[in-house]
Coordinates of C-alpha atoms (C1' of nucleotides) in Angstrom, one line a residue:
Chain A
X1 CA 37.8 111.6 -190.9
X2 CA 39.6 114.3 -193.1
X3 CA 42.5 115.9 -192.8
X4 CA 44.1 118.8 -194.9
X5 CA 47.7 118.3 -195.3
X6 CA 48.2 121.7 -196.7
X7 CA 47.1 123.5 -193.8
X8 CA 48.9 125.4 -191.0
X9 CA 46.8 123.4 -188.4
X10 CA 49.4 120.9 -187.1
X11 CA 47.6 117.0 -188.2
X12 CA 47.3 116.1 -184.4
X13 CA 45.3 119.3 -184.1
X14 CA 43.0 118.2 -186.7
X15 CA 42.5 114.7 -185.6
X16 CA 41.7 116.0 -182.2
X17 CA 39.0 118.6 -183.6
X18 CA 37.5 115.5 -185.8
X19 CA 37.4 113.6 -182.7
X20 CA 35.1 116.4 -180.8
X21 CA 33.1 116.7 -183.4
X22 CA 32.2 113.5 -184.0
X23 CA 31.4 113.3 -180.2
X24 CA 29.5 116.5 -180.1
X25 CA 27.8 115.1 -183.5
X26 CA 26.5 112.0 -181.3
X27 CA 28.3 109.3 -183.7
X28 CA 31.0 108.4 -181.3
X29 CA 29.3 108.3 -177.7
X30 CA 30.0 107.9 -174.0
X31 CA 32.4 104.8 -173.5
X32 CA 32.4 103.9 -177.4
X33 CA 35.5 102.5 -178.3
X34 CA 37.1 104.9 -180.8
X35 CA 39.9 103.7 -183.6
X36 CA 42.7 102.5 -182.1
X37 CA 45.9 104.2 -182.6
X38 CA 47.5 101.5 -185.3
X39 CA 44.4 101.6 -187.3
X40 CA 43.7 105.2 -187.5
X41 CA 47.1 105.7 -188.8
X42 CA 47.3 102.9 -190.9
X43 CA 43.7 104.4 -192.2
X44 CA 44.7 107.9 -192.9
X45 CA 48.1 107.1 -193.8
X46 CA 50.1 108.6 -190.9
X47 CA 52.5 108.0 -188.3
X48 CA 51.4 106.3 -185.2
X49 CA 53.2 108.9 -183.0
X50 CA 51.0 111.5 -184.4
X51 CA 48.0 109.5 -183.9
X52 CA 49.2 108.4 -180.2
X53 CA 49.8 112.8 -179.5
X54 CA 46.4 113.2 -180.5
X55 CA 44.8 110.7 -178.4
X56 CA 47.3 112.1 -175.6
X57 CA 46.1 115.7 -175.7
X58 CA 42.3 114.6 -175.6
X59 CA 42.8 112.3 -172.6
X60 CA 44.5 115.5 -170.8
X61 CA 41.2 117.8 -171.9
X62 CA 39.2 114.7 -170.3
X63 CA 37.4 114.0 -173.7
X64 CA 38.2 110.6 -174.3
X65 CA 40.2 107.9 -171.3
X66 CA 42.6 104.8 -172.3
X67 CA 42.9 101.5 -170.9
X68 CA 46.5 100.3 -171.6
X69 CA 46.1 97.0 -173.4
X70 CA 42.5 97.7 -174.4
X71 CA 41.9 101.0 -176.7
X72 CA 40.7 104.2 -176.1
X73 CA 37.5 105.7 -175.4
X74 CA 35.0 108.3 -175.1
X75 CA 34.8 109.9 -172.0
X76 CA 31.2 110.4 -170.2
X77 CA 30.9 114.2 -169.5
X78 CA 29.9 115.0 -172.7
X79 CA 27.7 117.7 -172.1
X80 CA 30.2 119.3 -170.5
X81 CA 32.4 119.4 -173.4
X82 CA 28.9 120.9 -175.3
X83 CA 29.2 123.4 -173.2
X84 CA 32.3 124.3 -173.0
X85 CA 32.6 124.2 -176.9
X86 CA 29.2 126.6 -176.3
X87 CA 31.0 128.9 -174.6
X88 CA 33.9 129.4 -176.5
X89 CA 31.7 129.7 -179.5
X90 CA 29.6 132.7 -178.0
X91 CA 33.2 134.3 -176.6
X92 CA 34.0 134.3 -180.6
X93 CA 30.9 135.3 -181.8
X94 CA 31.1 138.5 -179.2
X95 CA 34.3 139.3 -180.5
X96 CA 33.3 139.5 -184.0
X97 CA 30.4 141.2 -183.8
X98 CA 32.6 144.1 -181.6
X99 CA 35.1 144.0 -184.1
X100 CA 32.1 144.9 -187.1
X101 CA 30.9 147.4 -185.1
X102 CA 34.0 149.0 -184.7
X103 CA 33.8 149.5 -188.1
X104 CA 31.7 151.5 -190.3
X105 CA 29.2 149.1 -190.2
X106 CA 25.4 150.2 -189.0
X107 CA 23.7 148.2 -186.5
X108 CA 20.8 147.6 -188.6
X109 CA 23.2 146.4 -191.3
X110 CA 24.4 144.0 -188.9
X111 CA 21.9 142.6 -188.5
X112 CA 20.5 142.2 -192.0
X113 CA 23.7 139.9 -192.5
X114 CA 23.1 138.2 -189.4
X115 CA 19.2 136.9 -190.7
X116 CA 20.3 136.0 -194.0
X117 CA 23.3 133.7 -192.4
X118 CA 20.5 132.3 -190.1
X119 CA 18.1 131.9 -192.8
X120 CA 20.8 130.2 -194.9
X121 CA 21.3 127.5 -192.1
X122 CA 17.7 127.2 -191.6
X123 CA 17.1 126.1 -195.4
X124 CA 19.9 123.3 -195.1
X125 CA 17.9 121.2 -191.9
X126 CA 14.5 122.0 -193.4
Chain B
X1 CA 51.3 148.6 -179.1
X2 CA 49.9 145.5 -177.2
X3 CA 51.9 142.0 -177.2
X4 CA 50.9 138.9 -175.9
X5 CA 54.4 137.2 -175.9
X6 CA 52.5 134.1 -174.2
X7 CA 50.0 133.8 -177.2
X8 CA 50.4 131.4 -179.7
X9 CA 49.6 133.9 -182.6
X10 CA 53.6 135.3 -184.1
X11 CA 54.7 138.4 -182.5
X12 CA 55.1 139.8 -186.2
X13 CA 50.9 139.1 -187.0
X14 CA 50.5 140.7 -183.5
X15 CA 52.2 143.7 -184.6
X16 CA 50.3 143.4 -188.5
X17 CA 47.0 143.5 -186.4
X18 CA 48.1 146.4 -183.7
X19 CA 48.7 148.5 -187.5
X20 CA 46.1 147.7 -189.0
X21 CA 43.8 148.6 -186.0
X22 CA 45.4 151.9 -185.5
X23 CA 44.5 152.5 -189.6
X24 CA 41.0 151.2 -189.1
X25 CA 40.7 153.4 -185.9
X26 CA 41.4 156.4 -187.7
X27 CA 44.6 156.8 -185.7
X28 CA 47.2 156.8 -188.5
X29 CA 46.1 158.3 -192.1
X30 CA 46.7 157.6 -195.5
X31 CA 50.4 158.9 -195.5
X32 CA 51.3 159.0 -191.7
X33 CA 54.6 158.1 -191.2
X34 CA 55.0 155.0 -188.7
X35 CA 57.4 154.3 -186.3
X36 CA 60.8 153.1 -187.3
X37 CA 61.6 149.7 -187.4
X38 CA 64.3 150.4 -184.7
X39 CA 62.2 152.6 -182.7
X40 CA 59.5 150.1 -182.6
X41 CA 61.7 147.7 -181.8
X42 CA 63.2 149.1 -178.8
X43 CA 60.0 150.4 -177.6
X44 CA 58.8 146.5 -177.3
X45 CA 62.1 145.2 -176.7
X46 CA 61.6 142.7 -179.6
X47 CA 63.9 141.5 -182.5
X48 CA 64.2 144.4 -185.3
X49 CA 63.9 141.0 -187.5
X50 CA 60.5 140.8 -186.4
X51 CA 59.4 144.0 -186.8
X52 CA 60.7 144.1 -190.2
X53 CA 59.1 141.0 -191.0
X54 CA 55.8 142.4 -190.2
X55 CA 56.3 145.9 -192.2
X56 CA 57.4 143.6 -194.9
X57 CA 54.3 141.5 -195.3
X58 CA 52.3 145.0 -195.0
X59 CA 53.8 146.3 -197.8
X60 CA 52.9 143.0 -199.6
X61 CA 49.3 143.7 -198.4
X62 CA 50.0 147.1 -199.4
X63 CA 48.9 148.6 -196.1
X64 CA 51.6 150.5 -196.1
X65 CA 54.5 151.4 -198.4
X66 CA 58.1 152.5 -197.7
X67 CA 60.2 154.7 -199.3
X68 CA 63.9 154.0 -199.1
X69 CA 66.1 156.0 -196.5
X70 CA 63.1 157.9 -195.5
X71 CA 60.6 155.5 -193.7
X72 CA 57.4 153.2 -194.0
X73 CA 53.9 155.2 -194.6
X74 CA 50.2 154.5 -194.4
X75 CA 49.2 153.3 -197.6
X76 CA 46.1 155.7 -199.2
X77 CA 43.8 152.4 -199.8
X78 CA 42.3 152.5 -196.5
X79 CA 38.9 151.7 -197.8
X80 CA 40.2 148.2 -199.7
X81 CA 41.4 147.7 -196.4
X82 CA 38.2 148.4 -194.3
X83 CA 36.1 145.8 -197.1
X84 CA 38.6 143.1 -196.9
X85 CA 38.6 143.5 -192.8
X86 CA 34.6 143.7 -192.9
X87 CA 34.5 140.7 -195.5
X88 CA 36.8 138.5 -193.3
X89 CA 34.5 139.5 -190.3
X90 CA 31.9 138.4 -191.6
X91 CA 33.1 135.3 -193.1
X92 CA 34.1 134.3 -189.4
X93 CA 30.4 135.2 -188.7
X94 CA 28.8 132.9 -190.5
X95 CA 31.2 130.0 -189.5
X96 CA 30.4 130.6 -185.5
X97 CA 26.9 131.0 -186.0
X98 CA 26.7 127.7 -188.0
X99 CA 28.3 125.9 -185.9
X100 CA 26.6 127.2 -182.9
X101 CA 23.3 125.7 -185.0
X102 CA 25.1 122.9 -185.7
X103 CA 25.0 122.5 -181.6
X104 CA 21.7 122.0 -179.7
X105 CA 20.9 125.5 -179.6
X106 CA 17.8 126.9 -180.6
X107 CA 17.2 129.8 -183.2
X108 CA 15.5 131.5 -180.8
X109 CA 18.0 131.4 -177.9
X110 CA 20.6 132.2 -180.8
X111 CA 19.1 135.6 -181.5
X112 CA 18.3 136.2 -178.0
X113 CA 22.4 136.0 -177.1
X114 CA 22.8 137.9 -180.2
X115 CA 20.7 140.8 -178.9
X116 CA 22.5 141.1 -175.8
X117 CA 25.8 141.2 -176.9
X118 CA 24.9 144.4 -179.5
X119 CA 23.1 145.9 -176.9
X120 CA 25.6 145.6 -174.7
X121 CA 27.9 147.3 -177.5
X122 CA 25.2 150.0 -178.5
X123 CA 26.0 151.3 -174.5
X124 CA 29.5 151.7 -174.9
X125 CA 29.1 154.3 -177.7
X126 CA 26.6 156.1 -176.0
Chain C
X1 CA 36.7 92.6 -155.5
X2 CA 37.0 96.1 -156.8
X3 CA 38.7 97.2 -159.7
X4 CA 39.6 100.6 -160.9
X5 CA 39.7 99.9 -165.2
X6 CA 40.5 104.1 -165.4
X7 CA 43.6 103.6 -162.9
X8 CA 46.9 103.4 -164.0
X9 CA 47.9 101.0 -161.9
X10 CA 47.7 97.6 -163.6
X11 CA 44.4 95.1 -163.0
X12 CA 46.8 92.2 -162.2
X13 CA 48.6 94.3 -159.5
X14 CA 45.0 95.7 -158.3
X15 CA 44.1 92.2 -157.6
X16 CA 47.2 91.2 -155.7
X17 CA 46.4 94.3 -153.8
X18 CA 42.6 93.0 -153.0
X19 CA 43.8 89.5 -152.0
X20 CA 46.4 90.7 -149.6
X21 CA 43.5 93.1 -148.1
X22 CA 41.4 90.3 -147.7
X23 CA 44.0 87.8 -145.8
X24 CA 44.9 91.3 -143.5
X25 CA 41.8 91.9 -143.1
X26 CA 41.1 88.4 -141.8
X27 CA 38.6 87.7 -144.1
X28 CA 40.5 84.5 -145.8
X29 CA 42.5 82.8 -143.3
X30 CA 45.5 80.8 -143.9
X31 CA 44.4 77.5 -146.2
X32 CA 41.4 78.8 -147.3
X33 CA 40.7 78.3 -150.9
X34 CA 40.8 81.4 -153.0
X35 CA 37.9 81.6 -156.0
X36 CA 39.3 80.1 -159.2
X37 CA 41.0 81.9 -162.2
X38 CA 38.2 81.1 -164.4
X39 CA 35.3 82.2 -161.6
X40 CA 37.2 85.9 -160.7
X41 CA 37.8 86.0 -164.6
X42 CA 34.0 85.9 -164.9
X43 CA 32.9 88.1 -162.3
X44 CA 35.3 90.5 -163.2
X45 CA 34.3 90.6 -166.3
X46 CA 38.5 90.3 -166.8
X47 CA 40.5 88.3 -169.2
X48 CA 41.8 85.1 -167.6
X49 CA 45.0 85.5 -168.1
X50 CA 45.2 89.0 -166.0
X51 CA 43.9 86.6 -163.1
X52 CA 46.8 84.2 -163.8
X53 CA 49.3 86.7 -163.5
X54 CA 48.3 88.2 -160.4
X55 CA 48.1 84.8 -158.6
X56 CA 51.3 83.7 -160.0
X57 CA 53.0 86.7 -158.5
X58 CA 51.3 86.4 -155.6
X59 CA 52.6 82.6 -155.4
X60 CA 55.8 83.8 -156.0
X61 CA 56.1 86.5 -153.3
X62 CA 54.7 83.5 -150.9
X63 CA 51.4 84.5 -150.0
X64 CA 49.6 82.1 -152.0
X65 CA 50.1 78.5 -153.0
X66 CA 48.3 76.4 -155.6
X67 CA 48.3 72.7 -155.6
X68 CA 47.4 71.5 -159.5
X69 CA 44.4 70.4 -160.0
X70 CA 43.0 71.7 -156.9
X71 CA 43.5 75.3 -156.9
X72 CA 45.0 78.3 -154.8
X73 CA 44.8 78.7 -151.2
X74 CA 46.0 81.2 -148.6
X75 CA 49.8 80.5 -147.7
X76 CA 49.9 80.5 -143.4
X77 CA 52.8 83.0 -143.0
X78 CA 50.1 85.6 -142.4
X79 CA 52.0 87.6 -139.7
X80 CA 55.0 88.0 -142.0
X81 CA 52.8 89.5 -144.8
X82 CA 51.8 92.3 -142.4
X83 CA 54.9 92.4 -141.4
X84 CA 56.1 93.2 -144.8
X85 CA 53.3 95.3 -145.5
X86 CA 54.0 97.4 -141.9
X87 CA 57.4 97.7 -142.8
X88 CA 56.4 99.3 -146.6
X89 CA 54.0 101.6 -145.1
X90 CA 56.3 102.9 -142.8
X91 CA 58.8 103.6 -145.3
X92 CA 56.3 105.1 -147.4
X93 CA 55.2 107.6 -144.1
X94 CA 59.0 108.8 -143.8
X95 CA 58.8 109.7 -147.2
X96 CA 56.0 111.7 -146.9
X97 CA 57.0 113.4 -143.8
X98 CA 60.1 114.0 -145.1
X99 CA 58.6 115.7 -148.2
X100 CA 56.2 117.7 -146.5
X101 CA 58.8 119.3 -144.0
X102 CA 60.8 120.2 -147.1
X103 CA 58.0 122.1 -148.1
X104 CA 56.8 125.2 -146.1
X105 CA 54.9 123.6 -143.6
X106 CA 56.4 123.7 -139.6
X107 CA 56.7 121.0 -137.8
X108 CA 53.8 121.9 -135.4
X109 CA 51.3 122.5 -138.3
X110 CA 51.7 119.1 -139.6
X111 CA 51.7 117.3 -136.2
X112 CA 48.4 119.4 -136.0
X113 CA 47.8 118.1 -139.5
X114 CA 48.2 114.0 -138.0
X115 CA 46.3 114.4 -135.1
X116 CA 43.4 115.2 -137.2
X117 CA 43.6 112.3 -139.2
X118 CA 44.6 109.9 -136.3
X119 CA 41.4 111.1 -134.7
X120 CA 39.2 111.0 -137.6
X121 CA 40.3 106.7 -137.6
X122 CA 39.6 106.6 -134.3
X123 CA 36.4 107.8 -134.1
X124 CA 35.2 105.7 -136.8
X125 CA 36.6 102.5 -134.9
X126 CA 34.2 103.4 -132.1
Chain D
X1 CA 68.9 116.8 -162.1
X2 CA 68.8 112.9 -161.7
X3 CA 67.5 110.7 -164.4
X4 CA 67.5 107.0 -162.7
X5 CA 67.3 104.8 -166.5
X6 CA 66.6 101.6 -164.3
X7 CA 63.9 103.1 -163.0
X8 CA 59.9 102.0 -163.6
X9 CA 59.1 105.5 -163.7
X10 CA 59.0 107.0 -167.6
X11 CA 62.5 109.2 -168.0
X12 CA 59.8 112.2 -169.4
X13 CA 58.0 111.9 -165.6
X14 CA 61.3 112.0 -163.9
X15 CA 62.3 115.2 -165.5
X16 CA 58.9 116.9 -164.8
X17 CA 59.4 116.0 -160.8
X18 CA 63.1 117.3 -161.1
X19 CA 61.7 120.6 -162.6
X20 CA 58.6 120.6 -160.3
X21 CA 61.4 120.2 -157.2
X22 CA 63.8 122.7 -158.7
X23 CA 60.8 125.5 -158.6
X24 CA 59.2 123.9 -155.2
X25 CA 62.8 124.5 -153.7
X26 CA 63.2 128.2 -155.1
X27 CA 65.7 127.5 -157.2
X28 CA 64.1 128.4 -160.6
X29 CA 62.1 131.1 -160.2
X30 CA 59.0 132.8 -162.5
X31 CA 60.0 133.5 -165.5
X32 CA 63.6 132.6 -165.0
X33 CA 64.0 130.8 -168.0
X34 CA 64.3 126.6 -168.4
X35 CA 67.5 124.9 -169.8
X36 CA 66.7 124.5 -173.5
X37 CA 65.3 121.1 -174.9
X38 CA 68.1 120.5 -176.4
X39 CA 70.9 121.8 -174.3
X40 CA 69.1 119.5 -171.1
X41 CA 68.9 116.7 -174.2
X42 CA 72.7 116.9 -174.6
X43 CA 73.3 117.3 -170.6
X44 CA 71.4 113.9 -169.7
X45 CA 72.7 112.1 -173.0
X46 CA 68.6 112.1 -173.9
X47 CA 67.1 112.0 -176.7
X48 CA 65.3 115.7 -177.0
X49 CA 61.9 113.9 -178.0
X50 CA 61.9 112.9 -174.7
X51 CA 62.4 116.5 -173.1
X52 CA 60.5 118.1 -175.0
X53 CA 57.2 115.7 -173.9
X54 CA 58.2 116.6 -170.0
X55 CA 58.2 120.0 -171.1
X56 CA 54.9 120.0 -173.2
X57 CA 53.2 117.9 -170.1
X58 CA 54.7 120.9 -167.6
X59 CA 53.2 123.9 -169.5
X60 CA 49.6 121.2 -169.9
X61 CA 50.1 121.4 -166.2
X62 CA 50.8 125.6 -165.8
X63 CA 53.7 124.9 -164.3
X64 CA 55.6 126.2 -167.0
X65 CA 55.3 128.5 -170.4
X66 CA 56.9 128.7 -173.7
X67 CA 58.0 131.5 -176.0
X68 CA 58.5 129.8 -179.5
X69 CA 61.9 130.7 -180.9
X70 CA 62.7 132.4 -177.1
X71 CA 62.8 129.6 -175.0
X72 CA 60.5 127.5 -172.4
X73 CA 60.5 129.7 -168.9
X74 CA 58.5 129.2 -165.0
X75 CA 55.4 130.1 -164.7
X76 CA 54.3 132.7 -162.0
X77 CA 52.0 130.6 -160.0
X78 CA 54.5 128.8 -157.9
X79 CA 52.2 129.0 -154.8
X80 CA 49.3 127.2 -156.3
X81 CA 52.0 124.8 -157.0
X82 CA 53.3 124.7 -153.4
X83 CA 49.6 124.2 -152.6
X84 CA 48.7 121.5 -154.8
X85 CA 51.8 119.1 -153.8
X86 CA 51.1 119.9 -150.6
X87 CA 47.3 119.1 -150.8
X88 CA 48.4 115.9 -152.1
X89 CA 51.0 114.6 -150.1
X90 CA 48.5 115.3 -146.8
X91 CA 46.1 112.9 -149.0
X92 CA 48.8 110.0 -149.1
X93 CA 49.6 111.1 -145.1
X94 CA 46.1 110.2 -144.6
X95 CA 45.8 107.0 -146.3
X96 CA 49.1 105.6 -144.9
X97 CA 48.1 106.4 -141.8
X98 CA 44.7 104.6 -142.1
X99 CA 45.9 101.8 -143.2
X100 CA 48.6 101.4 -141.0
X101 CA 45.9 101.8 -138.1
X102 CA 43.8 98.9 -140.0
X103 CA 46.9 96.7 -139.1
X104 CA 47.7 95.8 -135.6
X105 CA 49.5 98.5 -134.9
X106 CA 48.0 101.0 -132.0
X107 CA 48.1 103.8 -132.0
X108 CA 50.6 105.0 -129.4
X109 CA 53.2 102.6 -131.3
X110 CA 52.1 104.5 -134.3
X111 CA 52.6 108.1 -132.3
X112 CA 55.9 106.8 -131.9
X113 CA 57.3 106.1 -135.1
X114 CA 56.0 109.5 -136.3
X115 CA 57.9 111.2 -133.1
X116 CA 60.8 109.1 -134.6
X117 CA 61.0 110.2 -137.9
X118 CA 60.5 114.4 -137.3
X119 CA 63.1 113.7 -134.8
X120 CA 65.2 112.9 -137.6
X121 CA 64.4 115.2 -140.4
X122 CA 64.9 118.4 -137.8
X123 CA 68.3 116.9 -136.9
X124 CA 69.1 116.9 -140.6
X125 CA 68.0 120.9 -140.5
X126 CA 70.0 121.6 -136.8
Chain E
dG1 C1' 46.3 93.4 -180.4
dT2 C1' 46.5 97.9 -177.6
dG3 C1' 48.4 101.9 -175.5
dG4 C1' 52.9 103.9 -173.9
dT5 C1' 57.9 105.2 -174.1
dC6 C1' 61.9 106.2 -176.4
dT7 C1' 65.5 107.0 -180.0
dA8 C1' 67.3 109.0 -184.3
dG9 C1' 66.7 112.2 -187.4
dA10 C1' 64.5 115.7 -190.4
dC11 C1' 62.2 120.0 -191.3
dC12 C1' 59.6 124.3 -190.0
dA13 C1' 58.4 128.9 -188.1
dC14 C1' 60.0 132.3 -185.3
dA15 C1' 63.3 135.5 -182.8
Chain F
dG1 C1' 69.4 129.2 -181.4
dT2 C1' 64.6 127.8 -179.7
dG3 C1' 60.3 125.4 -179.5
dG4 C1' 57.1 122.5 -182.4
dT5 C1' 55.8 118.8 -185.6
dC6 C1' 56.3 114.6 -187.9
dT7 C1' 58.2 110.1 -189.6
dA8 C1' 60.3 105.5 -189.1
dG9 C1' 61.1 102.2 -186.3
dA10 C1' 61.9 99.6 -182.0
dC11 C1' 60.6 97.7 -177.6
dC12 C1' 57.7 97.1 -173.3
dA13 C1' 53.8 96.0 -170.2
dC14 C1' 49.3 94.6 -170.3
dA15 C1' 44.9 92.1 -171.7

DNA sequence: GTGGTCTAGACCACA
DNA sequence: GTGGTCTAGACCACA
């Protein structure tokens, strides 16, 4: 798990994005025990609060459940949280692509970009 | 002027993007004068401190410039302006549609989305 | 035996609730053994201890006993557990009356409101 | 607003019901604006840690919003509020009331009780 | 050991 | 002044 100390992105924020991801990656799946709170701090070197707000934040989002006395763990509707993630990725990508057109940017331009940042990710799984 | 006081973005980068949009739309010209920092900020019933904060980290981008006593002005580098825009766009781009690969979405399904969404642009400037 | 792990209500005091049940519900009857710590541990899939505690407390509050070496049976003050029970559930319906005629709701509505649910239990007694 | 410190129930949740009943009873209304964290800190003799979890947990919950440097204020949805407290209390109506009929009790003697209490709240109101 | 609550106190961005 | 983040450290119930 990494997290960048110099960023803007509050730490809790940052554990709790590592967290989805490495649900969403398939590593950490439904009802897996994740880190507890001691260990993860004690692991990245930070205060158990922080840790502990994280975990907090993810239970309200319904991504991962606690048992007090026994550790926390991933929650079971994990495709929903693929989808939601989904979603808010296409809302993004929507966005962007408005915003270039707005500018002086030609359609066929576009799209020339587009393909060669597909083509890009193709070469990396091939 | 548009401001989301419930967003979590600063009211001063709100106002830094409503500028820069009104540049990039061709609304305000190399030169225009803008609204005073007063005026502005009685318009939006916000801080002056705010609004001066944003006009001061403009003039650091050198989006605009101001001349003492007289006012702050549209700067005459619009085109720098437009590329850095376009090259952050496009930066954002490519990290959406990676991750969207990253998920279990399939090239094909990818394009297909992207289709519709510049189509569905392509309408509104007909 | 059911037991709700996602609940925030403690196992040990979800157990004392479950044993009570049963005794109300006539199902153990006054000096009938109860299954052992170690057994409900076991089928529970629970840590012993957790068992302990509940049938400690429930010793203590008088609806058990446990004779060492033997094991824990129903105590045969029954009738004073439901009355104890009547008299909590009572006090808990005042509350919620009370709370719901604070809210917006007239008095007639919510009697309408109670003679659907008294119904609804009556039916399913038939 | 009553904090009871020998209470079971977490000093943060205690401040979330007083500001819940404040709103439910019209007192605060939308966007009237929240004590601050630290002027309600000071009022209870509370640490403002503490606050400012009820706080974060109310705007998690819509029931409130926060300006950063402006203050934390109600949020406009009070009915769905109303609604949702009352949707719930009609669910603990319903279980009391079943399991107060799974007891001996029938269910004239029940009638009664109910008769008894509204009779007294609607004194309270004469 | 594990999560949960709370205090004391510091520092930051923002208005 | 106002909310937000974080640390250090303590104590509790529960398993």
């Amino acid at each position: 798990m990494q997290i960048d100390y110099k960023s803007r992105i509050p730490i809790y924020e940052q554990i709790m994005q590592n967290v989805k991801n490495m649900i969403l990656a398939g590593v950490w799946k439904a009802d897996d025990q994740l880190p507890s709170v001691r260990q993860l701090a004690q692991e990245l070197g930070i205060n158990p609060n922080t840790i502990q707000k994280a975990y907090n934040e993810l239970e309200w989002q319904g991504v991962i459940y606690s048992l007090r006395g026994r550790g926390s763990f991933v929650s079971s509707n994990q495709s929903e949280l693929q989808e939601k993630k989904k979603q808010q990725l296409l809302g993004e990508l929507e966005n962007t692509l408005k915003e270039l057109l707005s500018l002086d940017i030609s359609k066929e331009a576009l799209e020339a970009e587009i393909q060669k940042i597909l083509k890009k990710g193709s070469e990396q799984n091939d």
